[in-house]
């Protein structure tokens, strides 16, 4: 595996060619780092599963450079989904849509729908555009971590997660720390109404506003599968306990307004929800690096991004 620390037109062009040649390229997005492969190349996509240690059959998100390319992968797109895409792409939102023939079973896990996203990150967009110029149609990219582990928000974290599993010709593009820090909002757009499957930085409130109606975060009646929806996920090795007091020697994560309990090890001091989301996975990772056994977390309250943070923390705390 090669780290590319300076992403220039040349290195991005080489990375796009590496994807065309069937190699894997980890790249930054505004949410978390993705482990990319040519979404039309079955062999390359199968390597994503082995490198991640992800059970086969779990669907992958296809990343494209613009809303104009969505028709290649999706069909019968409902009007509300077009509205959402126009408003929030490029951005931290994945739409689950009825698939075209291009979206093979090895991408969709055998389902008749496909997850699509246009990321809002300059390196990711440059890579996608170059890849498309070279004849590629989309980049499949799950978060660049081992299955069930914490998503990486820096290139170093990608190296720690996947370094030993990647081949010498695979690449990791370094774009610094991800701005959002938690994975995209996933919205099921295969029914009459949108249904949020995974909360994220595009919040229910933002969706409601664009659609002039209530987007429901109710039980999804369809049989859509998604491993991010498993109860245990995004988990560090340290045990996480929610809204408990940190004992001496334990990790502590809370808004900056809360004082560090005596003897506890402060992992992050965010002062806004945005900072909380951005620093969350770094904080969990740092607890493991310091060999901490337990992390006490004061969970943010309220709607919006707080809901997405609670979703990740609850899953990280579940064993
Ligand atoms: O922010 C993100 O979404 C990041 C960046 C790299 O784009 N990607 C990401 O991918 O989080 P992943 O695979 O780690 O999580 C995507 C989740 C998985 O739980 C997957 O099963 C679900 O989305 N998913 C993907 N396609 C789906 C589909 N067609 N139907 C239902 N769930 C789907
Ligand atoms: Mg993931």
Short mmCIF file of C-alpha atoms and ligand atoms in Angstrom, two decimals:
data_model
loop_
_atom_site.label_atom_id
_atom_site.label_comp_id
_atom_site.label_asym_id
_atom_site.label_seq_id
_atom_site.Cartn_x
_atom_site.Cartn_y
_atom_site.Cartn_z
CA UNK A 1 0.00 0.00 0.00
CA UNK A 2 1.23 3.47 -0.84
CA UNK A 3 0.28 6.64 1.03
CA UNK A 4 -0.20 9.69 -1.19
CA UNK A 5 0.22 12.68 1.07
CA UNK A 6 0.20 15.33 -1.65
CA UNK A 7 -2.92 14.99 -3.76
CA UNK A 8 -2.17 16.79 -7.04
CA UNK A 9 -3.78 16.43 -10.46
CA UNK A 10 -1.06 13.87 -11.28
CA UNK A 11 -1.40 11.71 -8.19
CA UNK A 12 -5.21 11.79 -8.43
CA UNK A 13 -4.94 10.78 -12.07
CA UNK A 14 -2.70 7.82 -11.08
CA UNK A 15 -5.21 6.85 -8.40
CA UNK A 16 -8.07 6.91 -10.93
CA UNK A 17 -6.00 4.68 -13.22
CA UNK A 18 -5.27 2.33 -10.32
CA UNK A 19 -9.04 1.95 -9.82
CA UNK A 20 -9.52 1.24 -13.53
CA UNK A 21 -6.76 -1.39 -13.24
CA UNK A 22 -8.70 -3.12 -10.46
CA UNK A 23 -6.75 -1.90 -7.42
CA UNK A 24 -8.24 -0.42 -4.26
CA UNK A 25 -7.91 3.29 -3.43
CA UNK A 26 -8.84 4.60 0.01
CA UNK A 27 -9.85 8.25 -0.22
CA UNK A 28 -11.17 11.04 2.00
CA UNK A 29 -14.79 12.12 1.87
CA UNK A 30 -16.43 14.82 4.00
CA UNK A 31 -17.93 12.08 6.22
CA UNK A 32 -15.28 9.35 6.74
CA UNK A 33 -12.57 7.74 4.59
CA UNK A 34 -13.88 5.25 2.02
CA UNK A 35 -12.22 2.11 0.65
CA UNK A 36 -12.82 2.52 -3.08
CA UNK A 37 -13.06 0.04 -5.94
CA UNK A 38 -14.44 0.21 -9.49
CA UNK A 39 -18.13 -0.49 -8.83
CA UNK A 40 -18.46 -2.33 -12.15
CA UNK A 41 -15.50 -4.66 -11.51
CA UNK A 42 -16.61 -7.74 -9.57
CA UNK A 43 -13.09 -8.89 -8.74
CA UNK A 44 -12.06 -5.48 -7.40
CA UNK A 45 -15.27 -5.21 -5.36
CA UNK A 46 -14.71 -8.69 -3.89
CA UNK A 47 -11.36 -7.46 -2.54
CA UNK A 48 -13.23 -4.77 -0.55
CA UNK A 49 -14.94 -7.60 1.35
CA UNK A 50 -11.74 -9.51 2.08
CA UNK A 51 -9.77 -6.40 3.07
CA UNK A 52 -12.56 -5.25 5.40
CA UNK A 53 -13.37 -8.73 6.68
CA UNK A 54 -16.96 -7.89 5.82
CA UNK A 55 -19.43 -10.77 5.36
CA UNK A 56 -20.42 -11.18 1.71
CA UNK A 57 -23.76 -9.92 0.53
CA UNK A 58 -23.81 -6.63 2.38
CA UNK A 59 -24.60 -3.82 -0.10
CA UNK A 60 -22.10 -1.07 -0.96
CA UNK A 61 -22.64 2.62 -1.66
CA UNK A 62 -21.74 3.72 -5.20
CA UNK A 63 -20.12 7.17 -5.33
CA UNK A 64 -20.59 9.33 -8.43
CA UNK A 65 -19.30 12.81 -9.36
CA UNK A 66 -22.64 14.51 -9.94
CA UNK A 67 -26.39 14.14 -9.89
CA UNK A 68 -26.20 13.98 -13.71
CA UNK A 69 -24.72 10.48 -13.49
CA UNK A 70 -27.42 9.04 -11.24
CA UNK A 71 -29.48 7.63 -14.13
CA UNK A 72 -26.68 5.20 -14.96
CA UNK A 73 -27.20 3.44 -11.65
CA UNK A 74 -30.79 4.18 -10.66
CA UNK A 75 -34.18 4.24 -12.36
CA UNK A 76 -37.76 5.23 -11.49
CA UNK A 77 -36.41 7.85 -9.12
CA UNK A 78 -39.26 9.41 -7.12
CA UNK A 79 -39.71 13.18 -7.30
CA UNK A 80 -38.94 13.60 -3.60
CA UNK A 81 -35.59 11.88 -4.11
CA UNK A 82 -34.73 14.22 -6.97
CA UNK A 83 -35.56 17.16 -4.71
CA UNK A 84 -33.30 15.80 -1.98
CA UNK A 85 -30.46 15.12 -4.43
CA UNK A 86 -30.72 18.63 -5.90
CA UNK A 87 -30.63 20.16 -2.45
CA UNK A 88 -28.03 18.03 -0.66
CA UNK A 89 -25.64 16.64 -3.31
CA UNK A 90 -22.71 16.92 -3.21
CA UNK A 91 -23.06 16.14 0.46
CA UNK A 92 -23.30 13.64 3.33
CA UNK A 93 -26.43 11.87 2.06
CA UNK A 94 -26.90 8.44 0.47
CA UNK A 95 -30.12 7.66 -1.41
CA UNK A 96 -31.33 4.07 -1.78
CA UNK A 97 -32.98 3.91 -5.21
CA UNK A 98 -34.33 1.25 -7.59
CA UNK A 99 -31.31 -0.05 -9.52
CA UNK A 100 -30.45 -0.27 -13.23
CA UNK A 101 -28.68 -3.28 -14.79
CA UNK A 102 -25.35 -1.59 -14.10
CA UNK A 103 -25.81 -2.14 -10.35
CA UNK A 104 -25.03 -5.85 -10.16
CA UNK A 105 -25.82 -8.20 -7.28
CA UNK A 106 -22.22 -7.92 -6.06
CA UNK A 107 -22.91 -4.22 -5.33
CA UNK A 108 -26.48 -4.43 -4.07
CA UNK A 109 -26.24 -7.68 -2.11
CA UNK A 110 -28.84 -9.12 -4.47
CA UNK A 111 -31.42 -6.44 -3.68
CA UNK A 112 -33.27 -4.54 -6.39
CA UNK A 113 -32.02 -1.19 -5.12
CA UNK A 114 -28.70 0.60 -4.93
CA UNK A 115 -27.19 3.21 -2.57
CA UNK A 116 -25.83 6.29 -4.36
CA UNK A 117 -23.90 9.29 -3.04
CA UNK A 118 -22.12 12.37 -4.43
CA UNK A 119 -19.52 13.27 -1.78
CA UNK A 120 -18.63 16.90 -1.01
CA UNK A 121 -14.86 16.63 -0.73
CA UNK A 122 -12.49 18.09 -3.33
CA UNK A 123 -10.13 15.08 -3.53
CA UNK A 124 -13.05 12.63 -3.73
CA UNK A 125 -14.73 14.68 -6.46
CA UNK A 126 -11.49 15.10 -8.44
CA UNK A 127 -10.90 11.33 -8.20
CA UNK A 128 -14.46 10.57 -9.34
CA UNK A 129 -14.25 12.99 -12.27
CA UNK A 130 -10.91 11.61 -13.44
CA UNK A 131 -12.17 8.03 -13.00
CA UNK A 132 -15.21 8.85 -15.14
CA UNK A 133 -13.00 10.45 -17.83
CA UNK A 134 -11.06 7.17 -17.96
CA UNK A 135 -14.32 5.27 -18.58
CA UNK A 136 -15.30 4.39 -15.00
CA UNK A 137 -18.94 4.77 -13.93
CA UNK A 138 -18.86 4.81 -10.17
CA UNK A 139 -16.69 4.02 -7.16
CA UNK A 140 -18.00 1.54 -4.59
CA UNK A 141 -16.76 2.63 -1.17
CA UNK A 142 -17.66 1.46 2.31
CA UNK A 143 -15.97 3.10 5.28
CA UNK A 144 -12.26 2.14 5.25
CA UNK A 145 -12.27 0.14 8.50
CA UNK A 146 -12.40 -3.55 9.43
CA UNK A 147 -15.98 -4.82 9.74
CA UNK A 148 -17.69 -3.58 12.91
CA UNK A 149 -14.80 -1.28 13.88
CA UNK A 150 -14.68 2.51 14.12
CA UNK A 151 -14.71 4.36 10.77
CA UNK A 152 -11.45 6.20 9.97
CA UNK A 153 -11.52 9.99 9.76
CA UNK A 154 -7.81 10.41 8.91
CA UNK A 155 -5.47 8.67 6.46
CA UNK A 156 -3.35 7.41 9.40
CA UNK A 157 -6.44 5.71 10.81
CA UNK A 158 -6.98 3.99 7.44
CA UNK A 159 -3.41 2.69 7.64
CA UNK A 160 -3.99 1.38 11.17
CA UNK A 161 -7.22 -0.35 10.15
CA UNK A 162 -6.31 -1.80 6.78
CA UNK A 163 -2.56 -1.37 6.20
CA UNK A 164 -1.69 -5.05 6.62
CA UNK A 165 -4.58 -6.21 4.44
CA UNK A 166 -3.92 -3.96 1.43
CA UNK A 167 -1.66 -4.93 -1.52
CA UNK A 168 1.46 -3.07 -2.61
CA UNK A 169 -0.40 -1.47 -5.53
CA UNK A 170 -3.35 -0.23 -3.47
CA UNK A 171 -3.32 3.47 -2.53
CA UNK A 172 -4.39 5.65 0.38
CA UNK A 173 -5.03 9.31 -0.50
CA UNK A 174 -4.42 11.64 2.43
CA UNK A 175 -6.83 14.56 2.61
CA UNK A 176 -6.44 15.37 6.30
CA UNK A 177 -9.23 15.03 8.85
CA UNK A 178 -12.79 14.55 7.55
CA UNK A 179 -14.98 17.59 8.18
CA UNK A 180 -18.23 15.87 9.18
CA UNK A 181 -16.68 12.87 10.94
CA UNK A 182 -19.65 10.46 10.93
CA UNK A 183 -21.11 8.50 8.02
CA UNK A 184 -23.70 9.86 5.59
CA UNK A 185 -27.43 9.94 6.26
CA UNK A 186 -28.97 6.98 4.42
CA UNK A 187 -32.48 7.50 3.07
CA UNK A 188 -34.59 4.70 1.63
CA UNK A 189 -36.19 6.22 -1.49
CA UNK A 190 -37.83 3.08 -2.86
CA UNK A 191 -41.28 3.74 -1.44
CA UNK A 192 -43.88 6.49 -1.51
CA UNK A 193 -42.17 8.33 1.34
CA UNK A 194 -38.49 8.75 2.24
CA UNK A 195 -37.37 6.81 5.31
CA UNK A 196 -34.14 7.59 7.13
CA UNK A 197 -32.25 4.31 7.68
CA UNK A 198 -29.12 5.82 9.22
CA UNK A 199 -29.16 9.33 10.72
CA UNK A 200 -26.36 11.70 9.77
CA UNK A 201 -25.48 15.32 9.10
CA UNK A 202 -28.43 15.71 6.73
CA UNK A 203 -31.03 15.70 9.48
CA UNK A 204 -34.75 14.87 9.58
CA UNK A 205 -35.41 18.59 10.06
CA UNK A 206 -33.46 19.46 6.89
CA UNK A 207 -35.26 16.74 4.93
CA UNK A 208 -38.68 17.86 6.18
CA UNK A 209 -37.97 21.44 5.19
CA UNK A 210 -37.05 20.56 1.61
CA UNK A 211 -40.02 18.23 1.16
CA UNK A 212 -42.59 20.32 3.06
CA UNK A 213 -43.62 17.21 4.89
CA UNK A 214 -42.64 14.89 7.67
CA UNK A 215 -39.93 12.38 6.76
CA UNK A 216 -40.52 9.51 9.14
CA UNK A 217 -37.81 7.75 11.07
CA UNK A 218 -40.15 4.86 11.69
CA UNK A 219 -39.54 1.14 11.35
CA UNK A 220 -38.78 0.42 7.73
CA UNK A 221 -41.46 -1.93 6.47
CA UNK A 222 -39.36 -3.07 3.49
CA UNK A 223 -36.81 -5.86 3.75
CA UNK A 224 -33.78 -3.65 3.15
CA UNK A 225 -30.62 -4.93 4.82
CA UNK A 226 -27.78 -2.80 6.10
CA UNK A 227 -24.99 -3.87 8.44
CA UNK A 228 -24.68 -0.32 9.80
CA UNK A 229 -28.10 -1.05 11.19
CA UNK A 230 -26.83 -3.98 13.22
CA UNK A 231 -27.04 -3.12 16.87
CA UNK A 232 -23.30 -3.46 17.50
CA UNK A 233 -21.13 -1.39 15.19
CA UNK A 234 -18.62 1.47 15.12
CA UNK A 235 -17.08 -0.10 18.23
CA UNK A 236 -13.65 0.49 19.75
CA UNK A 237 -11.97 -2.20 21.92
CA UNK A 238 -12.61 -0.13 25.04
CA UNK A 239 -16.01 -0.60 26.64
CA UNK A 240 -18.27 2.43 26.27
CA UNK A 241 -20.65 3.43 29.02
CA UNK A 242 -23.18 6.14 28.26
CA UNK A 243 -23.92 8.98 30.67
CA UNK A 244 -21.97 7.48 33.55
CA UNK A 245 -19.29 9.18 35.65
CA UNK A 246 -15.70 8.42 34.57
CA UNK A 247 -13.59 6.73 37.24
CA UNK A 248 -9.88 7.49 37.55
CA UNK A 249 -7.98 5.87 34.67
CA UNK A 250 -11.03 5.74 32.40
CA UNK A 251 -11.52 7.73 29.21
CA UNK A 252 -13.93 10.68 29.25
CA UNK A 253 -15.75 12.25 26.31
CA UNK A 254 -18.14 15.17 26.74
CA UNK A 255 -18.81 18.75 25.67
CA UNK A 256 -16.13 21.19 26.86
CA UNK A 257 -18.55 22.69 29.42
CA UNK A 258 -18.29 19.48 31.47
CA UNK A 259 -15.23 19.22 33.69
CA UNK A 260 -12.99 16.17 33.50
CA UNK A 261 -13.63 13.95 36.56
CA UNK A 262 -10.52 13.61 38.74
CA UNK A 263 -8.07 11.08 37.32
CA UNK A 264 -10.06 10.48 34.12
CA UNK A 265 -8.41 10.84 30.71
CA UNK A 266 -10.07 13.46 28.54
CA UNK A 267 -10.48 12.20 24.95
CA UNK A 268 -12.07 15.28 23.38
CA UNK A 269 -13.64 18.59 24.44
CA UNK A 270 -15.97 19.62 21.62
CA UNK A 271 -17.90 22.85 22.13
CA UNK A 272 -20.42 22.38 19.29
CA UNK A 273 -22.37 19.42 17.92
CA UNK A 274 -20.39 19.69 14.68
CA UNK A 275 -17.13 19.39 16.60
CA UNK A 276 -18.54 16.51 18.61
CA UNK A 277 -19.30 14.58 15.41
CA UNK A 278 -15.93 15.50 13.85
CA UNK A 279 -13.89 14.38 16.87
CA UNK A 280 -16.00 11.38 17.93
CA UNK A 281 -14.18 8.58 16.10
CA UNK A 282 -10.74 10.10 16.76
CA UNK A 283 -11.58 10.10 20.46
CA UNK A 284 -12.67 6.44 20.42
CA UNK A 285 -9.53 5.50 18.50
CA UNK A 286 -7.31 7.41 20.88
CA UNK A 287 -8.79 5.49 23.83
CA UNK A 288 -7.71 2.23 22.19
CA UNK A 289 -4.26 3.60 21.40
CA UNK A 290 -3.83 4.52 25.06
CA UNK A 291 -4.99 1.04 26.03
CA UNK A 292 -7.95 2.33 28.07
CA UNK A 293 -10.44 -0.32 29.20
CA UNK A 294 -13.46 1.94 29.53
CA UNK A 295 -14.80 5.21 28.10
CA UNK A 296 -17.46 7.23 29.90
CA UNK A 297 -19.41 9.36 27.43
CA UNK A 298 -21.80 12.23 28.13
CA UNK A 299 -24.12 11.94 25.17
CA UNK A 300 -25.46 15.08 23.41
CA UNK A 301 -29.20 15.65 23.74
CA UNK A 302 -31.77 16.95 21.30
CA UNK A 303 -32.64 16.53 17.63
CA UNK A 304 -30.56 16.97 14.47
CA UNK A 305 -26.90 16.00 14.47
CA UNK A 306 -27.22 14.99 18.14
CA UNK A 307 -29.49 12.14 17.03
CA UNK A 308 -26.83 10.85 14.61
CA UNK A 309 -24.14 11.04 17.30
CA UNK A 310 -26.38 9.15 19.76
CA UNK A 311 -27.05 6.51 17.10
CA UNK A 312 -23.30 5.82 16.67
CA UNK A 313 -22.58 5.91 20.41
CA UNK A 314 -25.45 3.57 21.24
CA UNK A 315 -24.20 1.07 18.64
CA UNK A 316 -20.61 1.46 19.79
CA UNK A 317 -21.74 0.73 23.36
CA UNK A 318 -23.64 -2.44 22.37
CA UNK A 319 -21.73 -5.75 22.59
O1 LIG B 1 -20.51 8.37 4.61
C1 LIG B 1 -20.61 7.26 4.09
O2 LIG B 1 -21.70 6.79 3.73
C2 LIG B 1 -19.31 6.45 3.89
C3 LIG B 1 -18.46 7.19 2.85
C4 LIG B 1 -17.21 6.44 2.49
O3 LIG B 1 -19.22 7.49 1.73
N1 LIG B 1 -19.62 5.11 3.46
C5 LIG B 1 -20.16 4.20 4.31
O4 LIG B 1 -20.31 2.94 3.75
O5 LIG B 1 -20.45 4.47 5.45
P1 LIG B 1 -20.54 1.64 4.66
O6 LIG B 1 -20.59 0.48 3.71
O7 LIG B 1 -19.53 1.57 5.71
O8 LIG B 1 -21.96 1.86 5.25
C6 LIG B 1 -23.02 1.97 4.33
C7 LIG B 1 -24.25 1.33 4.88
C8 LIG B 1 -24.07 -0.15 5.12
O9 LIG B 1 -24.71 -0.46 6.33
C9 LIG B 1 -24.77 -0.75 3.92
O10 LIG B 1 -25.26 -2.03 4.17
C10 LIG B 1 -25.86 0.24 3.65
O11 LIG B 1 -25.25 1.47 3.90
N2 LIG B 1 -26.30 0.17 2.25
C11 LIG B 1 -25.58 0.38 1.14
N3 LIG B 1 -26.30 0.14 0.05
C12 LIG B 1 -27.52 -0.24 0.47
C13 LIG B 1 -28.72 -0.66 -0.17
N4 LIG B 1 -28.82 -0.74 -1.48
N5 LIG B 1 -29.76 -0.97 0.61
C14 LIG B 1 -29.67 -0.90 1.95
N6 LIG B 1 -28.59 -0.53 2.62
C15 LIG B 1 -27.51 -0.20 1.89
MG1 LIG B 2 -19.02 1.29 7.64
#
